[in-house]
CSV table of C-alpha atoms in Angstrom, one decimal:
chain,number,residue,atom,x,y,z
A,4,MET,CA,5.7,-6.1,-0.2
A,5,SER,CA,5.7,-2.4,0.7
A,6,GLY,CA,3.7,-0.1,-1.5
A,7,ILE,CA,4.9,2.6,-3.9
A,8,ASN,CA,3.6,6.1,-4.1
A,9,ILE,CA,6.4,8.5,-5.1
A,10,VAL,CA,9.5,7.5,-7.0
A,11,THR,CA,12.1,10.2,-7.3
A,12,GLY,CA,15.6,9.7,-8.8
A,13,THR,CA,17.8,10.0,-11.8
A,14,ALA,CA,17.0,8.1,-15.0
A,15,ALA,CA,19.0,5.9,-17.4
A,16,PRO,CA,18.1,6.3,-21.1
A,17,LEU,CA,17.5,3.2,-23.2
A,18,ASP,CA,16.2,4.9,-26.4
A,19,GLN,CA,15.1,1.7,-28.1
A,20,ALA,CA,11.8,0.1,-29.1
A,21,ASN,CA,10.7,-3.5,-28.8
A,22,VAL,CA,13.1,-4.5,-26.1
A,23,ASP,CA,12.1,-8.1,-25.4
A,24,THR,CA,12.4,-10.2,-22.2
A,25,ASP,CA,15.3,-12.2,-23.6
A,26,GLN,CA,17.2,-9.0,-24.0
A,27,ILE,CA,16.2,-7.9,-20.5
A,28,ILE,CA,17.3,-11.2,-18.9
A,29,PRO,CA,18.6,-13.9,-21.3
A,30,LYS,CA,17.3,-17.4,-20.8
A,31,GLN,CA,20.6,-18.9,-19.7
A,32,PHE,CA,20.4,-16.9,-16.5
A,33,LEU,CA,16.9,-18.1,-15.4
A,34,THR,CA,18.3,-20.6,-12.9
A,35,GLY,CA,17.2,-19.2,-9.5
A,36,VAL,CA,14.0,-19.8,-7.6
A,37,THR,CA,14.0,-16.5,-5.8
A,38,ARG,CA,13.7,-12.9,-7.0
A,39,ALA,CA,17.2,-11.9,-6.1
A,40,GLY,CA,20.5,-12.1,-8.0
A,41,TYR,CA,19.3,-11.3,-11.5
A,42,GLY,CA,20.4,-7.7,-11.6
A,43,ILE,CA,24.0,-8.6,-12.5
A,44,ASN,CA,22.8,-10.1,-15.8
A,45,LEU,CA,20.3,-7.4,-16.7
A,46,PHE,CA,20.7,-6.6,-20.4
A,47,HIS,CA,23.6,-9.0,-20.4
A,48,ASP,CA,24.3,-9.1,-24.1
A,49,TRP,CA,24.4,-5.3,-24.3
A,50,ARG,CA,26.1,-4.5,-21.0
A,51,TYR,CA,29.1,-6.9,-21.4
A,52,LEU,CA,31.6,-7.4,-24.1
A,53,ASP,CA,32.3,-11.0,-25.4
A,54,GLY,CA,34.0,-13.2,-22.9
A,55,ALA,CA,33.4,-14.8,-19.5
A,56,ASP,CA,35.0,-12.0,-17.5
A,57,LYS,CA,32.0,-9.7,-17.7
A,58,LYS,CA,34.0,-6.8,-19.0
A,59,LEU,CA,31.6,-3.8,-19.3
A,60,ASN,CA,30.7,-2.4,-22.7
A,61,PRO,CA,31.5,1.3,-22.3
A,62,GLU,CA,29.1,2.2,-25.1
A,63,PHE,CA,26.0,0.9,-23.3
A,64,ALA,CA,24.1,3.6,-21.5
A,65,LEU,CA,23.7,1.8,-18.2
A,66,ASN,CA,27.5,1.4,-18.0
A,67,GLN,CA,28.2,5.1,-18.3
A,68,PRO,CA,29.1,6.5,-14.9
A,69,GLU,CA,26.7,9.5,-15.2
A,70,TYR,CA,23.8,7.1,-15.1
A,71,ALA,CA,25.0,5.0,-12.1
A,72,GLY,CA,22.4,4.6,-9.4
A,73,ALA,CA,19.4,5.5,-11.7
A,74,LYS,CA,16.0,4.6,-10.2
A,75,ILE,CA,14.1,5.1,-13.4
A,76,LEU,CA,14.5,3.6,-16.9
A,77,LEU,CA,13.5,5.6,-19.9
A,78,THR,CA,12.7,3.6,-23.0
A,79,ARG,CA,10.3,3.3,-25.9
A,80,GLU,CA,7.3,1.4,-27.2
A,81,ASN,CA,6.5,-2.3,-26.6
A,82,PHE,CA,8.9,-2.7,-23.8
A,83,GLY,CA,9.0,-6.2,-22.3
A,84,CYS,CA,7.6,-8.0,-25.4
A,85,GLY,CA,8.5,-11.6,-26.1
A,86,SER,CA,8.1,-14.4,-23.5
A,87,SER,CA,6.1,-14.1,-20.4
A,88,ARG,CA,9.0,-14.6,-18.0
A,89,GLU,CA,8.5,-12.9,-14.6
A,90,HIS,CA,12.3,-12.8,-14.3
A,91,ALA,CA,12.4,-9.7,-16.4
A,92,PRO,CA,10.8,-7.3,-13.8
A,93,TRP,CA,12.8,-9.2,-11.1
A,94,ALA,CA,16.1,-8.4,-12.9
A,95,LEU,CA,15.1,-4.7,-13.4
A,96,ALA,CA,14.1,-4.4,-9.7
A,97,ASP,CA,17.2,-6.3,-8.5
A,98,TYR,CA,19.4,-3.9,-10.5
A,99,GLY,CA,17.9,-1.0,-8.7
A,100,PHE,CA,15.1,0.3,-10.9
A,101,ASP,CA,11.8,1.3,-9.2
A,102,ALA,CA,10.0,2.5,-12.3
A,103,ILE,CA,10.0,2.2,-16.1
A,104,ILE,CA,8.8,5.0,-18.3
A,105,ALA,CA,8.0,3.9,-21.9
A,106,THR,CA,5.6,4.6,-24.7
A,107,SER,CA,3.9,1.3,-24.2
A,108,PHE,CA,4.5,-2.1,-22.6
A,109,ALA,CA,3.8,-5.7,-23.6
A,110,ASP,CA,0.6,-6.8,-21.6
A,111,ILE,CA,2.1,-9.7,-19.7
A,112,PHE,CA,5.3,-7.7,-18.8
A,113,TYR,CA,3.0,-4.9,-17.6
A,114,GLY,CA,1.1,-7.2,-15.3
A,115,ASN,CA,4.2,-8.9,-14.0
A,116,SER,CA,5.7,-5.5,-13.2
A,117,ILE,CA,2.6,-4.5,-11.2
A,118,ASN,CA,2.7,-7.7,-9.3
A,119,ASN,CA,6.3,-7.1,-8.4
A,120,GLN,CA,6.1,-3.4,-7.4
A,121,LEU,CA,8.0,-2.2,-10.5
A,122,LEU,CA,6.0,0.9,-11.6
A,123,PRO,CA,5.3,1.0,-15.3
A,124,VAL,CA,4.4,4.4,-16.7
A,125,SER,CA,3.2,5.1,-20.2
A,126,LEU,CA,3.8,8.5,-21.8
A,127,SER,CA,3.6,9.6,-25.4
A,128,ASN,CA,6.7,9.6,-27.7
A,129,ALA,CA,6.6,13.4,-27.7
A,130,GLN,CA,6.7,13.5,-23.9
A,131,LEU,CA,9.5,10.9,-23.8
A,132,ASP,CA,11.5,13.0,-26.3
A,133,GLN,CA,11.5,15.8,-23.8
A,134,LEU,CA,12.6,13.6,-20.9
A,135,PHE,CA,15.3,12.0,-23.0
A,136,ALA,CA,16.5,15.5,-23.9
A,137,LYS,CA,16.5,16.6,-20.3
A,138,VAL,CA,18.5,13.5,-19.2
A,139,SER,CA,21.0,13.8,-22.1
A,140,ALA,CA,21.7,17.5,-21.1
A,141,GLN,CA,21.7,16.9,-17.4
A,142,PRO,CA,22.3,13.2,-16.5
A,143,LYS,CA,21.8,13.8,-12.8
A,144,ILE,CA,18.5,15.7,-13.2
A,145,ALA,CA,15.8,14.2,-11.0
A,146,ILE,CA,12.5,12.8,-12.3
A,147,SER,CA,9.6,12.4,-9.9
A,148,ILE,CA,6.7,10.0,-10.4
A,149,ASN,CA,3.7,10.6,-8.2
A,150,LEU,CA,1.4,7.6,-8.4
A,151,GLU,CA,-1.4,9.0,-6.3
A,152,ALA,CA,-1.5,12.1,-8.5
A,153,GLN,CA,-0.6,10.2,-11.7
A,154,THR,CA,2.0,12.7,-12.7
A,155,VAL,CA,5.6,12.6,-14.0
A,156,SER,CA,7.6,15.8,-13.3
A,157,CYS,CA,11.1,17.0,-14.3
A,158,ASP,CA,12.0,20.6,-13.9
A,159,GLU,CA,9.2,22.6,-15.5
A,160,LEU,CA,7.8,19.5,-17.3
A,161,VAL,CA,4.7,17.9,-15.7
A,162,PHE,CA,3.0,15.0,-17.6
A,163,GLU,CA,-0.1,13.1,-16.5
A,164,PHE,CA,-0.4,9.3,-17.1
A,165,ASP,CA,-3.1,6.8,-17.0
A,166,ILE,CA,-3.2,3.7,-14.8
A,167,ALA,CA,-6.2,1.3,-14.1
A,168,PRO,CA,-7.7,1.9,-10.7
A,169,HIS,CA,-7.1,-1.7,-9.5
A,170,HIS,CA,-3.4,-1.5,-10.7
A,171,LYS,CA,-3.0,1.8,-8.9
A,172,ASN,CA,-4.5,0.3,-5.7
A,173,ASN,CA,-2.3,-2.7,-5.8
A,174,MET,CA,0.9,-0.6,-6.3
A,175,LEU,CA,-0.1,1.8,-3.5
A,176,LYS,CA,-0.8,-1.0,-1.1
A,177,GLY,CA,2.0,-3.3,-2.2
A,178,LEU,CA,-0.3,-6.1,-3.2
A,179,ASP,CA,0.5,-9.1,-5.4
A,180,ALA,CA,-2.1,-11.7,-6.4
A,181,ILE,CA,-1.9,-13.4,-3.0
A,182,GLY,CA,-2.2,-10.1,-1.2
A,183,GLN,CA,-5.3,-9.2,-3.3
A,184,THR,CA,-6.9,-12.5,-2.2
A,185,LEU,CA,-6.0,-12.0,1.5
A,186,GLU,CA,-7.8,-8.6,1.4
A,187,LEU,CA,-11.0,-10.7,0.9
A,188,ASN,CA,-10.3,-13.0,3.7
A,189,ASP,CA,-13.4,-12.1,5.7
A,190,LYS,CA,-15.7,-12.6,2.8
A,191,ILE,CA,-13.9,-15.9,2.0
A,192,SER,CA,-14.4,-17.1,5.6
A,193,GLU,CA,-18.0,-16.0,5.6
A,194,PHE,CA,-18.6,-18.0,2.4
A,195,GLU,CA,-16.8,-21.1,3.7
A,196,ASN,CA,-18.9,-21.0,6.9
A,197,LYS,CA,-22.1,-20.8,5.0
A,198,ARG,CA,-20.9,-23.5,2.7
A,199,LYS,CA,-20.3,-25.9,5.7
A,200,VAL,CA,-23.9,-25.3,6.9
A,201,TRP,CA,-25.3,-25.9,3.4
A,202,LEU,CA,-23.2,-29.1,2.9
């Protein structure tokens, strides 16, 4: 995977708390074995009206034309709660999101996002209020997230965010759990060679 440093783009507002993984990608769509193809069913029960024809619900924010092509999702606290399904960040990334800005994230969802190069950024509710207001007034306004500097900027607004150093490193380098292990390949080989002599 390629790393992420700067994410710049428009944002889609989902002003709701406690969005769980079954709302992000309902269980009946967890049929694939790859990371692709889940975006069409992202937020299925909210995006579509009843029926098999997948008619879009015009009231849902992601369906409104002014938010088409958004790279950043704005939402609230405890995003990604519920089950531990990795398909949730897969669906968000497949839809086109590169980053999620929320008040807080469920722990497992946060880790799954890091492992799949979907940048999770935590800001306070007061800071998010300001971003929601900006996006509501100007849907095509750009938001920029600088991972190296750990800042979110939008017009005159600049907010700092925290991220654990190892998570930051993994995002910048594009490392998942296997990639992290491969970075230690020389030490692993050295240990194995010593072990052979000892045995």
